[in-house]
PDB file of C-alpha atoms in Angstrom:
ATOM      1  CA  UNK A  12      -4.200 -13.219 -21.075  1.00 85.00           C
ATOM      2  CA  UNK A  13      -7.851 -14.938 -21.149  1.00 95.00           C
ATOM      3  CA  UNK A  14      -9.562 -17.268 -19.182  1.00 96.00           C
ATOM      4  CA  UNK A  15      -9.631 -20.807 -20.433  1.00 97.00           C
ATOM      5  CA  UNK A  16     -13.041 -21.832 -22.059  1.00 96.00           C
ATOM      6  CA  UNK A  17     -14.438 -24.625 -20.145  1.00 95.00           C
ATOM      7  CA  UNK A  18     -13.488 -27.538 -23.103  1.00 96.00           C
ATOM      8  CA  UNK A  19     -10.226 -25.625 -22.683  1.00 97.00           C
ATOM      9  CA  UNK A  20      -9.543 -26.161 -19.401  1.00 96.00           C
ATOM     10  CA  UNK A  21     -10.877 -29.245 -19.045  1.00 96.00           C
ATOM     11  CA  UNK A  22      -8.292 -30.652 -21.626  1.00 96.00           C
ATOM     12  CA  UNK A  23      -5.745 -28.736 -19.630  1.00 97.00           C
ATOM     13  CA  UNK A  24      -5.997 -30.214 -16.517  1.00 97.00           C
ATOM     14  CA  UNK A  25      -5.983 -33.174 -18.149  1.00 97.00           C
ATOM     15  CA  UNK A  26      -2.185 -32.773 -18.765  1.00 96.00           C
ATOM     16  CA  UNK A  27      -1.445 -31.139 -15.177  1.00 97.00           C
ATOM     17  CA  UNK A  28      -3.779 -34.030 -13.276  1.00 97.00           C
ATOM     18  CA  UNK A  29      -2.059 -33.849 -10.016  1.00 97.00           C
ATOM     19  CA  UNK A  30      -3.198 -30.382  -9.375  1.00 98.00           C
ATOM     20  CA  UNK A  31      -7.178 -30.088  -7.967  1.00 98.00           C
ATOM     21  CA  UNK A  32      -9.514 -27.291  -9.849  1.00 97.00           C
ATOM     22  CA  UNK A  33     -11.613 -25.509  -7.955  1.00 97.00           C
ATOM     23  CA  UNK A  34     -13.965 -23.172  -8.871  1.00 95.00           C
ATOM     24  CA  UNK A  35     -13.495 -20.517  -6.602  1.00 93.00           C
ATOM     25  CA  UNK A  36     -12.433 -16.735  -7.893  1.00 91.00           C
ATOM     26  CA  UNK A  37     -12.812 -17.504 -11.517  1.00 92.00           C
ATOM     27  CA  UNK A  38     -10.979 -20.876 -11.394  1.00 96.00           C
ATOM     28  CA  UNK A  39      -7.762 -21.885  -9.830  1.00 98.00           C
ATOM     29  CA  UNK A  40      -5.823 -24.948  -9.382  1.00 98.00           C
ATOM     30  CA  UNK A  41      -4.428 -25.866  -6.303  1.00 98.00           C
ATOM     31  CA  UNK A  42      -1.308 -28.950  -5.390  1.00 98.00           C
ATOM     32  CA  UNK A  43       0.626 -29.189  -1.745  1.00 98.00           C
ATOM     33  CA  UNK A  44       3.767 -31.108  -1.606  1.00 97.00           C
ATOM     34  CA  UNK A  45       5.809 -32.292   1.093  1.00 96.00           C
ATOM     35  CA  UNK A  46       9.380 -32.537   1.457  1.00 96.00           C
ATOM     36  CA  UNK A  47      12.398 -33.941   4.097  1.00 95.00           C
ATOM     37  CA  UNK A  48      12.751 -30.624   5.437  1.00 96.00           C
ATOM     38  CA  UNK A  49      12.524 -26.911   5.653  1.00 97.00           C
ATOM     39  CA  UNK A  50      15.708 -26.630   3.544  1.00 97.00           C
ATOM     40  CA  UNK A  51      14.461 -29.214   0.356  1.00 96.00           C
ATOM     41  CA  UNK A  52      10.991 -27.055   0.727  1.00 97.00           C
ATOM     42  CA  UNK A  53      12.554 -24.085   0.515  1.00 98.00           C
ATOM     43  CA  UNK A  54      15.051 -24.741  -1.831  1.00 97.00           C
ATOM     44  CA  UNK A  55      11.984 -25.881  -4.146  1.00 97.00           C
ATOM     45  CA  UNK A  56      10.295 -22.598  -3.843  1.00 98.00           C
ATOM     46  CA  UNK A  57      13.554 -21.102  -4.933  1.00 98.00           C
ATOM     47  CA  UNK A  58      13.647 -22.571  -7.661  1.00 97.00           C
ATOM     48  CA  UNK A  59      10.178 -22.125  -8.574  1.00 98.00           C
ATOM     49  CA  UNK A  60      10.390 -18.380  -7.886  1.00 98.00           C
ATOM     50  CA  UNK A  61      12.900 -17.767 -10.271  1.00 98.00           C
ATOM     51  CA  UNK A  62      10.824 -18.906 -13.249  1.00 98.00           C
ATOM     52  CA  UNK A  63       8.002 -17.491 -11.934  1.00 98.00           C
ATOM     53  CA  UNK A  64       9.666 -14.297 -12.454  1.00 98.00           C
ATOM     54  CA  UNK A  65      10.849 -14.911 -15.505  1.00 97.00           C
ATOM     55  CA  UNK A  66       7.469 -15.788 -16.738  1.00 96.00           C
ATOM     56  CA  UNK A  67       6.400 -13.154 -14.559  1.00 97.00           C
ATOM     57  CA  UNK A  68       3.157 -14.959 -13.336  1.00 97.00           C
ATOM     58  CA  UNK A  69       3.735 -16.003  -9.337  1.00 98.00           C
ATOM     59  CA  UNK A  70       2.205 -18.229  -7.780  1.00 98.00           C
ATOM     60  CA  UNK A  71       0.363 -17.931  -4.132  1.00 98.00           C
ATOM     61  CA  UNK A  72       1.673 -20.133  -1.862  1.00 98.00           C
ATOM     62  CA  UNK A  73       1.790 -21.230   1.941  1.00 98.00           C
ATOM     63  CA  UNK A  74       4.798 -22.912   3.751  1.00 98.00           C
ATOM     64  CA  UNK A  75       5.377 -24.618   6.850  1.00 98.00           C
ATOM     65  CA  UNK A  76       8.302 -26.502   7.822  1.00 97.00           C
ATOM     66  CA  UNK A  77       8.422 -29.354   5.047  1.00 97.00           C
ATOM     67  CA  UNK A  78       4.891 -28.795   3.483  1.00 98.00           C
ATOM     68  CA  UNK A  79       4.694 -26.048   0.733  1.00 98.00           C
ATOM     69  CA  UNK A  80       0.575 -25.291  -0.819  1.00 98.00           C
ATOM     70  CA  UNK A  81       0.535 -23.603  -3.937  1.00 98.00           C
ATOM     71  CA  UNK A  82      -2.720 -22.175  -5.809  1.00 98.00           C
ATOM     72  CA  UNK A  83      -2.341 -20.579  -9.248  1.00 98.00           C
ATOM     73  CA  UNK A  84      -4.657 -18.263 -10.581  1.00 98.00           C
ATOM     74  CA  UNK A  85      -4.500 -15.798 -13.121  1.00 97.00           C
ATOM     75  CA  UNK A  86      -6.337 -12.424 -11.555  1.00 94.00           C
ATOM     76  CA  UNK A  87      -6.347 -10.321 -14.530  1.00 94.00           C
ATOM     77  CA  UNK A  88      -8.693 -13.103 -16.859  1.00 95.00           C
ATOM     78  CA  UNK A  89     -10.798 -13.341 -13.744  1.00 95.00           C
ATOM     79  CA  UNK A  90     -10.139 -17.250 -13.521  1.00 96.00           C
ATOM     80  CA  UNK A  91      -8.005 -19.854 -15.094  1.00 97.00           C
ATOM     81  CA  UNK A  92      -5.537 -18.994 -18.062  1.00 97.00           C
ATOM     82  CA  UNK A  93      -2.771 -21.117 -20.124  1.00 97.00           C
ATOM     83  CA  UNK A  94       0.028 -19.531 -17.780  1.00 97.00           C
ATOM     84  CA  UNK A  95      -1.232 -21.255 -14.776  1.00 98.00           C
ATOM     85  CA  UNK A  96      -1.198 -24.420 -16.470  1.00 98.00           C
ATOM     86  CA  UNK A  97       2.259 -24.006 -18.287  1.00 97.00           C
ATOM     87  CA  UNK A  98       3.318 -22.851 -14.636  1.00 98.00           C
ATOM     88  CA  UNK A  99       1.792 -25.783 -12.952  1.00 98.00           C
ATOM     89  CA  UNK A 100       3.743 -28.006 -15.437  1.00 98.00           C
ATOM     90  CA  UNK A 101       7.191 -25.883 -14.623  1.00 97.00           C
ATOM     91  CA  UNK A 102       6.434 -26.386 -10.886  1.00 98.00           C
ATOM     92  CA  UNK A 103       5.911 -30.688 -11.232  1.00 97.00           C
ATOM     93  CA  UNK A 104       9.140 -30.868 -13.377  1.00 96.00           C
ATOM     94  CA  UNK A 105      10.585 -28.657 -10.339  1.00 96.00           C
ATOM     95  CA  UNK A 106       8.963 -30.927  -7.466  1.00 95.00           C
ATOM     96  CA  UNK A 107      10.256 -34.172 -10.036  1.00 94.00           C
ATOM     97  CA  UNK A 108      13.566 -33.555  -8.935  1.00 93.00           C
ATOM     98  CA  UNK A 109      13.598 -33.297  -5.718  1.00 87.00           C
ATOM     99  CA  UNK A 110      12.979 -36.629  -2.915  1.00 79.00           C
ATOM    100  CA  UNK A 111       9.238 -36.035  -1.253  1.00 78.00           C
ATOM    101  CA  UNK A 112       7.312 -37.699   0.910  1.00 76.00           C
TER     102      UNK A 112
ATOM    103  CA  UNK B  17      10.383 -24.719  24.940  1.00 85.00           C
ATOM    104  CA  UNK B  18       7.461 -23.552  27.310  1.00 95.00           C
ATOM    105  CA  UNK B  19       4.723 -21.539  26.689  1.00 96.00           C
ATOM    106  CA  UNK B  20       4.700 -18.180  28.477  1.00 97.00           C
ATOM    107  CA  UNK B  21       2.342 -17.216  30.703  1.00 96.00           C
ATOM    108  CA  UNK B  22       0.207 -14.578  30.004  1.00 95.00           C
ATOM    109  CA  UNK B  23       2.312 -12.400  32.273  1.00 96.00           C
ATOM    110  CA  UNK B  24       5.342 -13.222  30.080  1.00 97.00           C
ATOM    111  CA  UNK B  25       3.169 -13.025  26.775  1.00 96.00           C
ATOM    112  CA  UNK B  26       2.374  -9.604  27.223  1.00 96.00           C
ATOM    113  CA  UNK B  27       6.006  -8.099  27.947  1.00 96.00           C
ATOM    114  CA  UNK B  28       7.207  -9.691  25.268  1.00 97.00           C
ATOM    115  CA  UNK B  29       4.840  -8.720  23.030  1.00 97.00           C
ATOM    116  CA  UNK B  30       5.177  -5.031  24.416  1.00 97.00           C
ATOM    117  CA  UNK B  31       9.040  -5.880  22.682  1.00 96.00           C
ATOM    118  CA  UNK B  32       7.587  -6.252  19.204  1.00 97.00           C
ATOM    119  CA  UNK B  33       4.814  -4.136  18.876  1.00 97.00           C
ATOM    120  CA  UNK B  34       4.175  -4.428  15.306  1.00 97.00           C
ATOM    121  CA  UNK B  35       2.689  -8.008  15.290  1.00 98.00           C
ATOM    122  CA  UNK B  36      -0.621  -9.087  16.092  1.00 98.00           C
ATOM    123  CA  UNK B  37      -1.509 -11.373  19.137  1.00 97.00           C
ATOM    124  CA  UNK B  38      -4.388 -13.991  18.016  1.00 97.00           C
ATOM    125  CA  UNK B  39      -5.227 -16.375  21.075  1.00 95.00           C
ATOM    126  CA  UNK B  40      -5.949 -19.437  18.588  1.00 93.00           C
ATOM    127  CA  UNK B  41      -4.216 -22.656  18.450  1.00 91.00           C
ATOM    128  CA  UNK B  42      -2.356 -21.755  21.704  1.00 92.00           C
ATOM    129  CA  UNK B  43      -1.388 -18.191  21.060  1.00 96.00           C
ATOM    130  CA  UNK B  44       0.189 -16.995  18.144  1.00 98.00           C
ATOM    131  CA  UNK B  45       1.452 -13.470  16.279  1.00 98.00           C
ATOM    132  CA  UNK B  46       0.952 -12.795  12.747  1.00 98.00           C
ATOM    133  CA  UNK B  47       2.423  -9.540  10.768  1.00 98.00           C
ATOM    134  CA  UNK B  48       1.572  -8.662   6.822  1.00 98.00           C
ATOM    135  CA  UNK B  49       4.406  -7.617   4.949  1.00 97.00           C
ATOM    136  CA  UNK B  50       4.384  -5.509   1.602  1.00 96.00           C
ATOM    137  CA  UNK B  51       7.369  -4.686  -0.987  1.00 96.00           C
ATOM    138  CA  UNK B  52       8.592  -3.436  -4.118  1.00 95.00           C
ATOM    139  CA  UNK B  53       7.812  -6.264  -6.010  1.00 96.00           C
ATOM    140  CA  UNK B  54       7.855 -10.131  -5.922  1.00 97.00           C
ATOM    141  CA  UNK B  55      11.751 -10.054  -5.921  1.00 97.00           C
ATOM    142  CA  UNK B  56      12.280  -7.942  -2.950  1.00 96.00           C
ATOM    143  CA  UNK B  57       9.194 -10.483  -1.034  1.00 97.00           C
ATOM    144  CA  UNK B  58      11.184 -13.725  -1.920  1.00 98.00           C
ATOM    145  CA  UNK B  59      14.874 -12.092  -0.953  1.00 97.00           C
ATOM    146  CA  UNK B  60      13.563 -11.330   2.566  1.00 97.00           C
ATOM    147  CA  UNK B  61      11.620 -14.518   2.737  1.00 98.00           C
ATOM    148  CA  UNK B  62      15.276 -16.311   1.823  1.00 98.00           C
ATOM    149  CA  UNK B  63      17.067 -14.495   4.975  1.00 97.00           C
ATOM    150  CA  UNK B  64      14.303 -15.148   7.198  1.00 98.00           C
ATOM    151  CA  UNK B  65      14.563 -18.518   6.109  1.00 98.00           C
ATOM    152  CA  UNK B  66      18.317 -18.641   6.665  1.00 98.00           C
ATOM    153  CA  UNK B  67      17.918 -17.465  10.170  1.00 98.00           C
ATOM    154  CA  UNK B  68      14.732 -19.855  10.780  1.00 98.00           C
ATOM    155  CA  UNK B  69      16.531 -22.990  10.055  1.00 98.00           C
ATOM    156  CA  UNK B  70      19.773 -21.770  12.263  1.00 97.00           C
ATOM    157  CA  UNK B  71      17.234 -21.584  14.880  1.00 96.00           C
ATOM    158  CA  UNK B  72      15.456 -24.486  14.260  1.00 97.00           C
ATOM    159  CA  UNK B  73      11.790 -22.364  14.656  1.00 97.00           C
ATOM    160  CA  UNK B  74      10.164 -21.940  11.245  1.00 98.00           C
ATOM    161  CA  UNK B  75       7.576 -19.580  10.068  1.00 98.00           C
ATOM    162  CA  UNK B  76       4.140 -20.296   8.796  1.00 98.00           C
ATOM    163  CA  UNK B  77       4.060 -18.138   5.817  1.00 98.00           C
ATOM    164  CA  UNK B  78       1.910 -17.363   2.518  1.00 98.00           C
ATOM    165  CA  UNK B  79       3.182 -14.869  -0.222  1.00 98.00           C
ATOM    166  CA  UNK B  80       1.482 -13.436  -2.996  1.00 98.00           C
ATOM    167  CA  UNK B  81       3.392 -11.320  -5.294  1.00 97.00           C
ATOM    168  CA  UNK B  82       4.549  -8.286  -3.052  1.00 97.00           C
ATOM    169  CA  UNK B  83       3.128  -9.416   0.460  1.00 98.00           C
ATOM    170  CA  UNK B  84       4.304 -11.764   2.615  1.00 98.00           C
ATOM    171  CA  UNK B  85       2.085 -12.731   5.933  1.00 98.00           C
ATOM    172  CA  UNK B  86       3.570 -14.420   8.854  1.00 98.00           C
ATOM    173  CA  UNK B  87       2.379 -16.432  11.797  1.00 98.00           C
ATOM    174  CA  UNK B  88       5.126 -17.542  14.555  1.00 98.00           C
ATOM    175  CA  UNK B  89       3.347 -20.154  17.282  1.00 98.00           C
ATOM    176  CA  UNK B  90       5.418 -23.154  18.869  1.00 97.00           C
ATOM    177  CA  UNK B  91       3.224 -26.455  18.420  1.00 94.00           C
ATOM    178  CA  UNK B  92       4.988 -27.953  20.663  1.00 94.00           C
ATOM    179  CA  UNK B  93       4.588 -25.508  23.033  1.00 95.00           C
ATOM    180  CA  UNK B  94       0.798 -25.087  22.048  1.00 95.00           C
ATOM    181  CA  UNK B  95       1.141 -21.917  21.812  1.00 96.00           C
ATOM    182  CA  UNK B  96       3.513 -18.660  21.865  1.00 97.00           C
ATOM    183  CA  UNK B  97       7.037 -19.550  23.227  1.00 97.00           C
ATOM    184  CA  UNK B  98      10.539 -17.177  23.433  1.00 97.00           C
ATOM    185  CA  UNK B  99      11.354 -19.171  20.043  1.00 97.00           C
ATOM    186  CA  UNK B 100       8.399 -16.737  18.643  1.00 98.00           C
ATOM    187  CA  UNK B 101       9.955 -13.400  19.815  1.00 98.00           C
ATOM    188  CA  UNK B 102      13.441 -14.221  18.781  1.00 97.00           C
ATOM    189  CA  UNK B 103      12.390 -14.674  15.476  1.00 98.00           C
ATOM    190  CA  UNK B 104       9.624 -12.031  15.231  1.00 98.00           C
ATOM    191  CA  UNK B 105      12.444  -9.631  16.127  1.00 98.00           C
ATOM    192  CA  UNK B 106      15.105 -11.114  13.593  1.00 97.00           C
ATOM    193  CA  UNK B 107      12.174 -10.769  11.434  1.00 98.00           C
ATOM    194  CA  UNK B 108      11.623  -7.344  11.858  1.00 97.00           C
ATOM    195  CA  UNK B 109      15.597  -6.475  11.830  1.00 96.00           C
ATOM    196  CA  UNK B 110      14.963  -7.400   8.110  1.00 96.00           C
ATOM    197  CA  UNK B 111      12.477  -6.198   6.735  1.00 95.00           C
ATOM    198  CA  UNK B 112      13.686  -2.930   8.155  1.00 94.00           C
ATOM    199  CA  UNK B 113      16.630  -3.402   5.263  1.00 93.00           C
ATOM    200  CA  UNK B 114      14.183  -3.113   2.605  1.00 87.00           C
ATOM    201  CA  UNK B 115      12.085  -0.729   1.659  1.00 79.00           C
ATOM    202  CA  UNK B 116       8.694  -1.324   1.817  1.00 77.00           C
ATOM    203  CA  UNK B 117       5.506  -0.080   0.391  1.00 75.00           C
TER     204      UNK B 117
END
C-alpha cells in the first residue's frame, strides 16, 4: 500500500470533504461525529468495525458518551493511502444512516 | 454522585490497583489495554459498553488496532466518584476473560 502523491491526495479529499487533512505522521485525515447517545455512537462504531476488519485497515478512534473522533492513517506507507480514503467513504455512508446532531 | 475525598480516593484505588491515578480535570484513572488482535479489542470494548450504559457511567476511550486505553472521571462530579470504581472493576472482571498480550 503507498502513500498518495500529493495531486493524489488532493483529488481524494476532494471526494471525502468532510474529513480535515492534516499533515502530521505522514498524512492523516481526521472527522468527529456526534450522536443521541452512547448506544447510536456505539452502535456506529460497530458497524464501522466490522468493515474495517474486513478491509482489514482500522481506524483510530476516541469515544465519549455521544461523540465518536476518528483519524485514519495508513502506518505502513508512512502517511496517507487509497484505503483511508475508501474507508473514510465506508465510514460517511455508515454515519448517513444514522440521526446526528 | 460526589467526589471522594482524598481519604476515600486512595482506598478505593488501593481496590483496583492496576489503573493509574492522574489528578487532572478533577481526578481521574486511566489503564492501557492490549489483545490478540483488533477483534478481541472491539468484543471487550462491546461488554464494557453493555455494562457502561446499564450503569449510566461511560468510558472515555481510544482504540487502535489491539489496544484499548481508558479514562473513568465523573464530570459531574469534577472528578473521581464510586461510579469510577464500579466500572474500573467491571472493567477489569473482563478483560481478565481474554487473553491478553
Amino acid at each position: 500500500m503507498k502513500r498518495l502523491t500529493d495531486t493524489e491526495r488532493d483529488a481524494a479529499l476532494s471526494s471525502v470533504p468532510q474529513w480535515r487533512y492534516a499533515p502530521e505522521r505522514g498524512g492523516l485525515i481526521h472527522r468527529e461525529f456526534v450522536f443521541a447517545d452512547f448506544t447510536q455512537a456505539f452502535a456506529f462504531m460497530t458497524q464501522v468495525a466490522f468493515h474495517a476488519e474486513k478491509a482489514d485497515h482500522h481506524p483510530e478512534w476516541f469515544n465519549v458518551y455521544n461523540k465518536v473522533s476518528i483519524t485514519l492513517t495508513t502506518h505502513d506507507a508512512d502517511g496517507l493511502s487509497q484505503r483511508d480514503i475508501g474507508l473514510a467513504h465506508v465510514i460517511d455512508t455508515i454515519a448517513n444512516t444514522w440521526t446526528r446532531i
